C-alpha positions as semicolon CSV with decimal commas, in nm:
position;residue;x (nm);y (nm);z (nm)
1;M;4,565;-13,322;-2,620
2;S;4,849;-13,123;-2,804
3;A;4,927;-12,877;-2,530
4;H;4,970;-13,217;-2,301
5;L;5,182;-13,378;-2,592
6;G;5,394;-13,049;-2,637
7;R;5,465;-13,026;-2,268
8;R;5,548;-13,354;-2,208
9;L;5,799;-13,393;-2,550
10;R;5,951;-13,051;-2,406
11;R;6,055;-13,231;-2,097
12;G;6,148;-13,570;-2,201
13;A;6,254;-13,597;-2,515
14;T;6,575;-13,471;-2,644
15;S;6,612;-13,558;-3,029
16;G;6,400;-13,602;-3,323
17;A;6,421;-13,983;-3,289
18;V;6,272;-13,973;-2,958
19;V;5,988;-13,747;-3,033
20;A;5,857;-13,942;-3,308
21;A;5,909;-14,268;-3,090
22;A;5,722;-14,106;-2,811
23;V;5,449;-13,994;-3,023
24;A;5,383;-14,317;-3,170
25;A;5,398;-14,509;-2,823
26;L;5,098;-14,216;-2,642
27;A;4,898;-14,285;-2,967
28;A;4,953;-14,651;-2,891
29;S;4,860;-14,630;-2,538
30;Q;4,514;-14,451;-2,578
31;A;4,251;-14,666;-2,526
32;P;4,049;-14,802;-2,840
33;E;3,724;-14,621;-2,955
34;T;3,786;-14,290;-2,735
35;T;3,679;-13,966;-2,895
36;A;3,940;-13,657;-2,961
37;P;3,853;-13,373;-2,701
38;P;3,674;-13,069;-2,807
39;T;3,873;-12,794;-2,921
40;D;3,695;-12,493;-2,718
41;N;3,683;-12,664;-2,366
42;A;3,741;-12,297;-2,176
43;G;3,653;-12,334;-1,828
44;G;3,713;-12,702;-1,848
45;D;3,462;-12,902;-1,867
46;R;3,232;-12,955;-2,207
47;A;2,943;-13,133;-2,226
48;V;2,946;-13,488;-2,458
49;G;2,674;-13,470;-2,744
50;A;2,299;-13,467;-2,763
51;G;2,251;-13,827;-2,651
52;D;2,495;-13,783;-2,316
53;T;2,411;-13,391;-2,228
54;A;2,372;-13,353;-1,840
55;S;2,139;-13,068;-1,709
56;P;2,279;-12,729;-1,678
57;S;2,284;-12,784;-1,280
58;G;2,531;-13,081;-1,303
59;E;2,362;-13,288;-1,028
60;D;2,299;-13,593;-1,333
61;S;2,697;-13,675;-1,234
62;A;2,870;-13,813;-0,927
63;T;3,077;-13,492;-0,887
64;G;2,823;-13,242;-1,015
65;D;3,112;-13,221;-1,363
66;S;3,309;-13,055;-1,100
67;P;3,686;-12,977;-1,267
68;Y;3,939;-13,238;-1,271
69;Y;4,355;-13,304;-1,345
70;T;4,399;-13,325;-1,712
71;D;4,740;-13,452;-1,726
72;L;4,806;-13,773;-1,947
73;P;4,969;-14,127;-1,839
74;P;5,353;-14,124;-1,948
75;L;5,438;-14,204;-2,298
76;N;5,631;-14,490;-2,249
77;T;5,409;-14,797;-2,204
78;P;5,494;-15,111;-1,966
79;N;5,649;-15,408;-2,157
80;K;5,379;-15,303;-2,459
81;P;5,479;-15,604;-2,714
82;G;5,644;-15,490;-3,028
83;A;5,789;-15,136;-2,887
84;P;6,025;-15,061;-3,154
85;T;6,244;-14,828;-2,948
86;Q;6,357;-14,802;-2,577
87;L;6,127;-14,493;-2,520
88;P;6,214;-14,241;-2,253
89;V;6,069;-14,280;-1,935
90;I;5,886;-13,959;-1,821
91;T;5,807;-13,922;-1,402
92;G;5,666;-13,626;-1,226
93;P;5,255;-13,522;-1,246
94;A;5,224;-13,887;-1,465
95;E;5,408;-14,139;-1,294
96;A;5,231;-14,446;-1,241
97;G;5,293;-14,528;-0,868
98;I;4,974;-14,583;-0,671
99;P;4,991;-14,539;-0,313
100;A;4,961;-14,843;-0,080
101;S;4,666;-14,792;0,093
102;V;4,496;-14,639;-0,211
103;L;4,570;-14,938;-0,429
104;A;4,457;-15,167;-0,170
105;A;4,128;-14,979;-0,153
106;Y;4,061;-15,026;-0,537
107;K;4,155;-15,392;-0,476
108;R;3,942;-15,447;-0,238
109;A;3,636;-15,252;-0,385
110;E;3,692;-15,503;-0,717
111;Q;3,709;-15,801;-0,503
112;S;3,400;-15,749;-0,271
113;I;3,213;-15,621;-0,605
114;R;3,318;-15,910;-0,829
115;S;3,104;-16,135;-0,547
116;T;2,782;-15,982;-0,544
117;D;2,730;-15,839;-0,878
118;P;3,004;-16,063;-1,119
119;G;2,811;-15,951;-1,424
120;C;2,945;-15,596;-1,402
121;N;3,342;-15,714;-1,419
122;L;3,417;-15,402;-1,223
123;P;3,807;-15,368;-1,288
124;W;4,046;-15,198;-0,995
125;Q;4,182;-15,004;-1,265
126;L;3,906;-14,836;-1,374
127;L;3,861;-14,712;-0,994
128;A;4,223;-14,611;-1,041
129;G;4,204;-14,386;-1,354
130;I;3,864;-14,231;-1,196
131;G;4,112;-14,174;-0,794
132;K;4,403;-14,035;-1,041
133;V;4,203;-13,760;-1,260
134;E;3,956;-13,662;-0,965
135;S;4,198;-13,606;-0,646
136;G;4,548;-13,754;-0,738
137;Q;4,514;-14,054;-0,601
138;A;4,414;-13,902;-0,231
139;R;4,678;-13,618;-0,261
140;G;4,941;-13,875;-0,310
141;G;4,811;-14,105;-0,065
142;A;4,811;-13,874;0,210
143;V;4,574;-14,088;0,460
144;D;4,572;-14,223;0,771
145;A;4,611;-14,571;0,883
146;N;4,239;-14,639;0,872
147;G;4,201;-14,464;0,467
148;T;4,079;-14,135;0,551
149;T;4,247;-13,837;0,408
150;L;4,435;-13,663;0,654
151;K;4,280;-13,282;0,561
152;P;3,925;-13,324;0,350
153;I;3,939;-13,297;0,008
154;L;3,740;-13,076;-0,107
155;G;3,594;-12,916;-0,472
156;P;3,520;-12,582;-0,599
157;V;3,204;-12,419;-0,428
158;L;2,948;-12,542;-0,733
159;D;2,767;-12,185;-0,679
160;G;2,711;-12,174;-1,117
161;V;3,047;-11,906;-1,136
162;G;3,224;-12,142;-1,415
163;F;3,100;-12,439;-1,296
164;A;2,750;-12,604;-1,227
165;N;2,495;-12,451;-0,988
166;I;2,391;-12,701;-0,706
167;S;2,237;-12,578;-0,397
168;D;2,291;-12,735;-0,036
169;T;2,179;-13,064;0,017
170;D;2,338;-13,157;0,331
171;R;2,327;-12,880;0,541
172;G;2,718;-12,847;0,553
173;A;2,763;-13,207;0,679
174;Y;3,027;-13,343;0,433
175;D;3,111;-12,983;0,262
176;G;3,100;-12,773;0,531
177;D;2,886;-12,521;0,334
178;T;2,535;-12,473;0,377
179;T;2,482;-12,252;0,062
180;H;2,613;-12,429;-0,252
181;D;2,733;-12,813;-0,254
182;R;3,099;-12,926;-0,337
183;A;3,234;-13,256;-0,454
184;V;3,397;-13,447;-0,170
185;G;3,689;-13,675;-0,093
186;P;3,935;-13,895;-0,287
187;M;3,642;-13,982;-0,542
188;Q;3,459;-13,662;-0,551
189;F;3,130;-13,728;-0,477
190;I;2,863;-13,427;-0,410
191;P;2,694;-13,504;-0,132
192;S;2,373;-13,584;-0,278
193;T;2,517;-13,846;-0,463
194;W;2,690;-13,976;-0,147
195;A;2,349;-13,994;0,031
196;T;2,245;-14,231;-0,197
197;W;2,558;-14,441;-0,273
198;G;2,773;-14,396;0,037
199;Q;2,950;-14,685;0,203
200;D;3,108;-14,811;0,524
201;A;3,355;-15,031;0,382
202;N;3,661;-15,058;0,657
203;S;3,382;-15,131;0,904
204;D;3,458;-14,819;1,181
205;G;3,068;-14,756;1,143
206;K;3,058;-14,433;0,948
207;K;3,018;-14,373;0,589
208;D;3,290;-14,157;0,535
209;P;3,339;-13,989;0,154
210;N;3,698;-13,863;0,279
211;N;3,805;-14,229;0,345
212;I;3,933;-14,424;0,050
213;Y;3,798;-14,747;0,104
214;D;3,447;-14,601;0,195
215;A;3,493;-14,371;-0,145
216;A;3,629;-14,649;-0,369
217;Q;3,361;-14,910;-0,295
218;A;3,057;-14,669;-0,339
219;A;3,241;-14,517;-0,670
220;G;3,248;-14,903;-0,748
221;L;2,889;-14,976;-0,688
222;Y;2,810;-14,600;-0,862
223;L;2,985;-14,761;-1,208
224;C;2,789;-15,062;-1,198
225;A;2,456;-14,889;-1,217
226;N;2,206;-14,977;-1,432
227;D;2,316;-15,355;-1,479
228;R;2,650;-15,230;-1,656
229;N;2,869;-15,483;-1,779
230;L;3,201;-15,299;-1,773
231;A;3,361;-15,509;-2,030
232;L;3,165;-15,339;-2,306
233;K;3,296;-15,042;-2,429
234;A;2,930;-14,876;-2,471
235;D;2,887;-14,923;-2,099
236;L;3,240;-14,860;-1,962
237;D;3,183;-14,524;-2,173
238;R;2,855;-14,448;-1,994
239;A;3,023;-14,520;-1,666
240;I;3,255;-14,269;-1,699
241;L;3,027;-14,005;-1,826
242;S;2,800;-14,075;-1,539
243;Y;3,063;-13,940;-1,311
244;N;3,160;-13,621;-1,558
245;R;2,956;-13,597;-1,851
246;S;3,265;-13,462;-2,051
247;T;3,475;-13,595;-2,341
248;E;3,809;-13,498;-2,250
249;Y;3,727;-13,637;-1,898
250;L;3,599;-13,960;-2,061
251;N;3,946;-13,952;-2,281
252;T;4,150;-13,879;-1,958
253;V;4,016;-14,143;-1,737
254;T;4,004;-14,405;-2,012
255;S;4,381;-14,338;-2,058
256;W;4,490;-14,417;-1,740
257;F;4,259;-14,688;-1,688
258;E;4,426;-14,845;-1,999
259;F;4,776;-14,733;-1,900
260;Y;4,706;-14,934;-1,545
261;R;4,595;-15,236;-1,726
262;R;4,974;-15,245;-1,894
263;G;5,142;-15,215;-1,555
264;S;5,201;-15,008;-1,225
265;H;5,324;-15,020;-0,905
266;Q;5,300;-14,945;-0,542
267;V;5,448;-14,654;-0,367
268;P;5,441;-14,589;0,009
269;D;5,127;-14,417;0,142
270;G;5,230;-14,007;0,156
271;T;5,468;-14,039;-0,136
272;G;5,262;-14,055;-0,459
273;V;5,298;-13,764;-0,684
274;L;5,048;-13,528;-0,769
275;P;4,885;-13,411;-1,107
276;V;4,940;-13,019;-1,228
277;D;4,682;-12,917;-1,454
278;R;4,291;-12,880;-1,436
279;S;4,044;-12,875;-1,679
280;D;3,916;-12,557;-1,508
281;G;4,279;-12,405;-1,620
282;R;4,395;-12,317;-1,259
283;G;4,686;-12,507;-1,311
284;Q;4,937;-12,592;-0,984
285;G;5,259;-12,580;-1,161
286;N;5,443;-12,437;-0,859
287;R;5,338;-12,786;-0,663
288;P;5,613;-12,954;-0,538
289;S;5,635;-13,285;-0,668
290;S;5,579;-13,474;-0,350
291;P;5,266;-13,309;-0,115
292;F;5,499;-13,343;0,192
293;P;5,811;-13,178;0,262
294;P;6,139;-13,422;0,313
295;A;6,186;-13,512;0,721
296;P;6,413;-13,320;0,846
297;T;6,787;-13,446;0,903
298;T;7,050;-13,406;1,191
299;P;7,337;-13,246;1,020
300;A;7,654;-13,394;1,063
301;P;7,915;-13,243;1,347
302;K;8,180;-12,996;1,212
303;P;8,560;-13,138;1,314
304;S;8,749;-12,929;1,560
305;G;9,065;-12,732;1,465
306;T;9,262;-13,060;1,601
307;G;9,137;-13,280;1,398
308;Q;8,932;-13,421;1,725
309;P;8,557;-13,451;1,745
310;K;8,389;-13,175;1,881
311;P;8,302;-13,277;2,247
312;N;7,899;-13,267;2,335
313;P;7,809;-12,987;2,580
314;S;7,509;-13,150;2,656
315;K;7,625;-13,426;2,790
316;P;7,958;-13,406;3,000
317;G;8,191;-13,697;3,015
318;G;8,021;-13,823;2,754
319;P;8,084;-13,936;2,347
320;S;8,223;-13,678;2,198
321;E;8,037;-13,730;1,850
322;V;7,642;-13,659;1,807
323;T;7,475;-13,952;1,685
324;P;7,161;-13,897;1,482
325;P;6,820;-14,024;1,651
326;P;6,739;-14,392;1,474
327;T;6,526;-14,414;1,183
328;K;6,136;-14,514;1,244
329;P;6,050;-14,795;1,050
330;S;5,777;-14,690;0,815
331;K;5,417;-14,855;0,938
332;P;5,266;-15,092;0,675
333;P;4,903;-14,970;0,591
334;V;4,645;-15,105;0,731
335;T;4,415;-15,289;0,510
336;P;4,062;-15,336;0,619
337;P;3,884;-15,681;0,655
338;T;3,702;-15,789;0,330
339;K;3,331;-15,755;0,378
340;P;3,055;-15,780;0,101
341;P;2,942;-15,437;0,000
342;T;2,610;-15,278;0,148
343;V;2,469;-15,227;-0,168
344;P;2,214;-14,907;-0,213
345;P;1,857;-14,944;-0,190
346;A;1,804;-14,793;-0,497
347;A;2,076;-15,009;-0,655
348;R;1,876;-15,326;-0,600
349;V;1,591;-15,193;-0,803
350;A;1,525;-15,323;-1,132
351;R;1,184;-15,182;-1,170
352;L;0,875;-15,039;-0,990
353;A;0,539;-15,183;-1,037
354;P;0,215;-14,989;-0,991
355;V;-0,025;-15,114;-0,706
356;S;-0,336;-14,922;-0,737
357;T;-0,552;-15,035;-0,999
358;G;-0,772;-14,867;-1,184
359;Q;-0,785;-14,486;-1,269
360;L;-0,762;-14,217;-1,007
361;T;-1,064;-13,981;-0,994
362;A;-1,202;-13,742;-0,770
363;T;-1,444;-13,425;-0,831
364;T;-1,275;-13,043;-0,808
365;G;-1,174;-12,972;-0,436
366;R;-1,195;-13,265;-0,329
367;D;-0,928;-13,542;-0,195
368;F;-0,884;-13,857;-0,423
369;A;-0,988;-14,160;-0,251
370;K;-0,653;-14,348;-0,279
371;S;-0,293;-14,230;-0,385
372;P;-0,070;-14,386;-0,636
373;S;0,148;-14,663;-0,499
374;V;0,460;-14,853;-0,625
375;A;0,627;-15,150;-0,522
376;A;0,987;-15,145;-0,575
377;L;1,123;-15,505;-0,675
378;D;1,461;-15,667;-0,753
379;A;1,553;-15,865;-1,078
380;A;1,373;-16,160;-0,883
381;G;1,056;-15,966;-0,786
382;A;1,118;-15,968;-0,451
383;P;1,037;-15,635;-0,262
384;V;1,336;-15,367;-0,190
385;A;1,303;-15,184;0,162
386;G;1,473;-14,823;0,204
387;V;1,424;-14,677;-0,161
388;S;1,360;-14,294;-0,218
389;V;1,050;-14,318;-0,476
390;R;0,995;-13,932;-0,621
391;Y;0,616;-13,883;-0,728
392;E;0,537;-13,552;-0,963
393;I;0,248;-13,451;-1,100
394;T;0,217;-13,301;-1,482
395;G;0,002;-13,209;-1,687
396;T;-0,210;-12,914;-1,701
397;T;-0,365;-12,967;-1,408
398;D;-0,409;-12,747;-1,056
399;A;-0,395;-13,069;-0,820
400;R;-0,149;-13,087;-0,562
401;F;0,012;-13,310;-0,306
402;A;-0,048;-13,197;0,069
403;G;0,117;-12,848;0,141
404;G;0,055;-12,744;-0,214
405;A;0,343;-12,917;-0,385
406;T;0,363;-13,099;-0,723
407;T;0,646;-13,351;-0,603
408;A;0,675;-13,555;-0,331
409;T;0,969;-13,823;-0,232
410;V;0,867;-14,108;-0,010
411;T;1,037;-14,422;0,115
412;S;0,971;-14,811;0,044
413;G;0,869;-15,028;0,384
414;S;0,941;-15,357;0,439
415;A;0,736;-15,491;0,143
416;G;0,875;-15,226;-0,098
417;I;0,572;-15,042;-0,101
418;A;0,575;-14,662;-0,147
419;A;0,261;-14,485;-0,160
420;A;0,224;-14,113;-0,240
421;P;0,083;-13,867;-0,024
422;V;-0,267;-13,737;-0,064
423;L;-0,372;-13,609;-0,400
424;R;-0,630;-13,316;-0,391
425;A;-0,825;-13,214;-0,665
426;G;-0,807;-12,844;-0,807
427;E;-1,085;-12,647;-0,973
428;K;-0,952;-12,751;-1,352
429;T;-1,160;-13,057;-1,453
430;G;-0,982;-13,310;-1,696
431;T;-0,700;-13,570;-1,683
432;F;-0,310;-13,551;-1,584
433;T;-0,046;-13,794;-1,539
434;V;0,143;-13,872;-1,192
435;K;0,485;-14,052;-1,225
436;A;0,694;-14,234;-1,000
437;T;1,052;-14,272;-1,058
438;V;1,332;-14,391;-0,814
439;V;1,576;-14,149;-0,679
440;G;1,934;-14,183;-0,846
441;R;1,810;-14,403;-1,086
442;G;1,762;-14,392;-1,450
443;L;1,474;-14,673;-1,441
444;D;1,183;-14,635;-1,685
445;A;0,889;-14,427;-1,476
446;A;0,557;-14,594;-1,314
447;E;0,257;-14,361;-1,476
448;F;-0,114;-14,313;-1,317
449;T;-0,371;-14,134;-1,498
450;A;-0,574;-13,897;-1,285
451;T;-0,900;-13,730;-1,358
452;V;-1,080;-13,434;-1,219
453;T;-1,457;-13,403;-1,252
454;E;-1,684;-13,158;-1,187
455;R;-1,884;-13,185;-0,798
456;R;-2,179;-13,341;-0,864
457;A;-2,554;-13,354;-0,704
458;D;-2,843;-13,592;-0,779
459;T;-3,070;-13,382;-0,650
460;L;-3,217;-13,042;-0,664
461;A;-3,526;-12,909;-0,506
462;R;-3,669;-12,566;-0,411
463;V;-3,688;-12,410;-0,016
464;G;-4,020;-12,374;0,048
465;G;-4,196;-12,096;-0,089
466;D;-4,509;-12,007;-0,278
467;P;-4,614;-12,052;-0,650
468;L;-4,425;-11,777;-0,849
469;S;-4,620;-11,528;-1,051
470;A;-4,635;-11,181;-1,123
471;D;-4,790;-10,942;-1,385
472;T;-4,582;-10,820;-1,671
473;G;-4,332;-10,552;-1,656
474;T;-4,286;-10,614;-1,274
475;T;-4,057;-10,855;-1,056
476;F;-4,166;-11,201;-0,923
477;A;-4,184;-11,091;-0,533
478;Q;-4,136;-11,432;-0,387
479;P;-3,730;-11,549;-0,355
480;V;-3,621;-11,838;-0,505
481;Q;-3,360;-12,092;-0,308
482;V;-3,256;-12,442;-0,416
483;K;-3,112;-12,668;-0,242
484;A;-2,818;-12,977;-0,374
485;T;-2,763;-13,258;-0,226
486;D;-2,584;-13,594;-0,367
487;K;-2,654;-13,923;-0,248
488;G;-2,857;-13,803;0,069
489;A;-2,582;-13,516;0,148
490;L;-2,544;-13,182;0,150
491;A;-2,337;-13,063;-0,214
492;P;-2,174;-12,746;-0,177
493;G;-1,921;-12,625;-0,473
494;V;-2,198;-12,787;-0,740
495;R;-2,240;-12,539;-1,066
496;V;-2,615;-12,541;-1,127
497;T;-2,759;-12,395;-1,428
498;A;-3,104;-12,220;-1,435
499;M;-3,278;-12,152;-1,753
500;V;-3,624;-11,960;-1,880
501;V;-3,808;-12,187;-2,121
502;A;-4,124;-12,123;-2,284
503;S;-4,230;-12,492;-2,211
504;A;-4,127;-12,806;-2,030
505;S;-4,029;-13,005;-2,353
506;D;-3,790;-12,731;-2,462
507;T;-3,415;-12,728;-2,454
508;E;-3,358;-12,395;-2,560
509;A;-3,372;-12,061;-2,342
510;S;-3,734;-11,862;-2,425
511;A;-3,690;-11,542;-2,592
512;E;-3,914;-11,377;-2,435
513;G;-4,058;-11,360;-2,092
514;P;-3,902;-11,377;-1,768
515;Y;-3,555;-11,312;-1,742
516;F;-3,244;-11,212;-1,515
517;K;-3,010;-10,920;-1,554
518;D;-2,645;-10,918;-1,585
519;A;-2,417;-10,663;-1,471
520;S;-2,476;-10,402;-1,768
521;G;-2,863;-10,452;-1,711
522;N;-2,902;-10,649;-2,049
523;A;-3,118;-10,939;-1,999
524;L;-3,029;-11,274;-1,908
525;R;-3,245;-11,625;-1,939
526;T;-2,972;-11,865;-1,869
527;L;-2,790;-11,800;-1,566
528;V;-2,493;-12,041;-1,343
529;L;-2,412;-11,993;-0,980
530;T;-2,249;-12,208;-0,749
531;T;-2,365;-12,435;-0,440
532;D;-2,258;-12,273;-0,133
533;E;-2,097;-12,471;0,203
534;N;-2,441;-12,575;0,274
535;G;-2,529;-12,702;-0,043
536;L;-2,788;-12,386;-0,154
537;I;-2,795;-12,138;-0,409
538;S;-3,032;-11,832;-0,373
539;L;-3,126;-11,673;-0,734
540;P;-3,089;-11,290;-0,797
541;A;-3,421;-11,066;-0,869
542;L;-3,632;-11,256;-1,159
543;L;-3,834;-11,004;-1,373
544;A;-4,163;-11,081;-1,558
545;G;-4,095;-10,950;-1,876
546;D;-4,352;-10,783;-2,125
547;K;-4,513;-11,111;-2,216
548;A;-4,811;-11,297;-2,041
549;G;-4,803;-11,657;-2,035
550;E;-4,700;-11,952;-1,853
551;Y;-4,323;-12,039;-1,861
552;V;-4,064;-12,262;-1,671
553;L;-3,746;-12,198;-1,471
554;R;-3,552;-12,547;-1,510
555;L;-3,249;-12,628;-1,300
556;T;-2,998;-12,870;-1,378
557;A;-2,676;-12,973;-1,193
558;P;-2,407;-13,256;-1,275
559;G;-2,467;-13,586;-1,128
560;G;-2,844;-13,589;-1,313
561;G;-2,978;-13,321;-1,020
562;S;-3,268;-13,116;-1,145
563;A;-3,558;-12,895;-1,042
564;E;-3,844;-12,694;-1,252
565;I;-4,047;-12,423;-1,126
566;K;-4,368;-12,290;-1,293
567;L;-4,355;-11,939;-1,382
568;T;-4,711;-11,760;-1,429
569;V;-4,681;-11,420;-1,606
570;T;-5,021;-11,251;-1,616
571;A;-5,155;-10,908;-1,746
572;P;-5,254;-10,623;-1,554
573;A;-5,648;-10,616;-1,549
574;T;-5,814;-10,296;-1,708
575;T;-6,108;-10,091;-1,550
576;T;-6,385;-9,941;-1,760
577;P;-6,533;-9,607;-1,622
578;E;-6,901;-9,635;-1,485
579;P;-7,231;-9,495;-1,684
580;T;-7,369;-9,164;-1,500
581;P;-7,755;-9,260;-1,415
582;S;-8,029;-9,061;-1,524
583;G;-8,300;-8,950;-1,320
584;S;-8,368;-8,703;-1,004
585;G;-8,074;-8,519;-0,947
586;S;-8,047;-8,426;-1,288
587;P;-8,157;-8,144;-1,468
588;E;-8,468;-8,182;-1,700
589;A;-8,390;-8,086;-2,079
590;S;-8,577;-7,728;-2,120
591;P;-8,852;-7,836;-2,363
592;S;-8,803;-7,661;-2,698
593;P;-9,052;-7,383;-2,752
594;S;-9,325;-7,417;-2,958
595;A;-9,349;-7,340;-3,303
């Protein structure tokens, strides 16, 4: 602020007494309770403290936190009671004149919005303050008879280089840029904000951000959002900061707002004075004091040497003096008829009421039987149609909307209901949250709890096959295949646990007897398999082990399905060699010789 003060004092103050009076007037003319701008404003736009910090993208403001004009109002306060001296009149970029069509648009917006939202207490001087710092009152009132700017007013490309980084949202429809967004029009709306708040205030069938009537009414509705009462200082500050989240911006707009409340005057369209200095440091000190060069005039004829008028060579015999063409009378600005504003559906919503009842559940890999849905309601509880509602999946989950997205935006119907797209569970079990919010509003979210459980099977049964038996040290020859069903239907994707136990009464795996092998060849007596698309599992080779006996192969599945298969392990039979028979065929023993 000291830089602006020093510049103005150099321009308008000529003595120590005048300087002192000017400083006192400037201090008195500022809005109460305003905050001093930050000392380090490199780049022109420092966010307000922790409670008001915008996201780096700039999408939390109407302008995307684009640059703005920083010139402050004149030092003299018109007709301020108690002013001790006659202060110098400072003209130039900070003078108070408002072009006729621009002033008419501000006043028309105030009248229209006060008729539909009297609790907002919107003053037209607030629109004038914002219009001054955003575009210099539509470039000094360079508008046609319908209020549309003679040339589009575009802010810089929001590509993250010195400004916010906002990718294109309108395919260049408003700003001509299909890569990044730019703030557009005399009130500098970014296209995504205009898509929500745009108005047709001059009844030409178009919502044009470059039309001062459309833009002023949209700005008024935007400032009144979230049930703000602009007669309250806190709500007024929040409204201004929602336009551009910068302390200097708040102070600059508030200064102009207070100045216009103390007095202003109308000037013809196209004769307003443009500001000079911008918040991004790209000053425009070489800009002429008027955006339009003066109209050319016909030079006066030079007298002849004899003192007689010089004949007009193009009109022989005619008047000897050239007559300048008559000046055309200026055409008064056309003020469109007053009509009630078209309040955006989002601005009318007071709350989102959940319509879905009960907990949302699904098994892994399956669609949820029902989707989250909400009703958009106004303050009287009536449904609001055409509201954009954004659903977002939060929490540790791989559940997704159609196409694998974690967010989806839908529009409420005639009954105000907006239902989310089909929600599909992933492979992770557990709970997560789905949040529903109104696009462009700060209302509380409606939240839904969703739960993913394992796929279930209420029945497991072995498919055919002989009884399972094997000798110790061998492999069961018979294959084991099991079918899973749930409520009579095949149950694919079900996790089935197979465990070898010593008896049907045991709950822990046996320490000996039959076993499976893992990839390293180690013995396993507990194995988890998943049913295929036909609800079947085929067990790998089952080895008998070294101890004979009766065992049980127990199979269980989520949902209560179970089966028990008897395993018999026998010891191999042992063979005894047959004795050699005596009698014929065998040599007889020789008798021992007699003594």
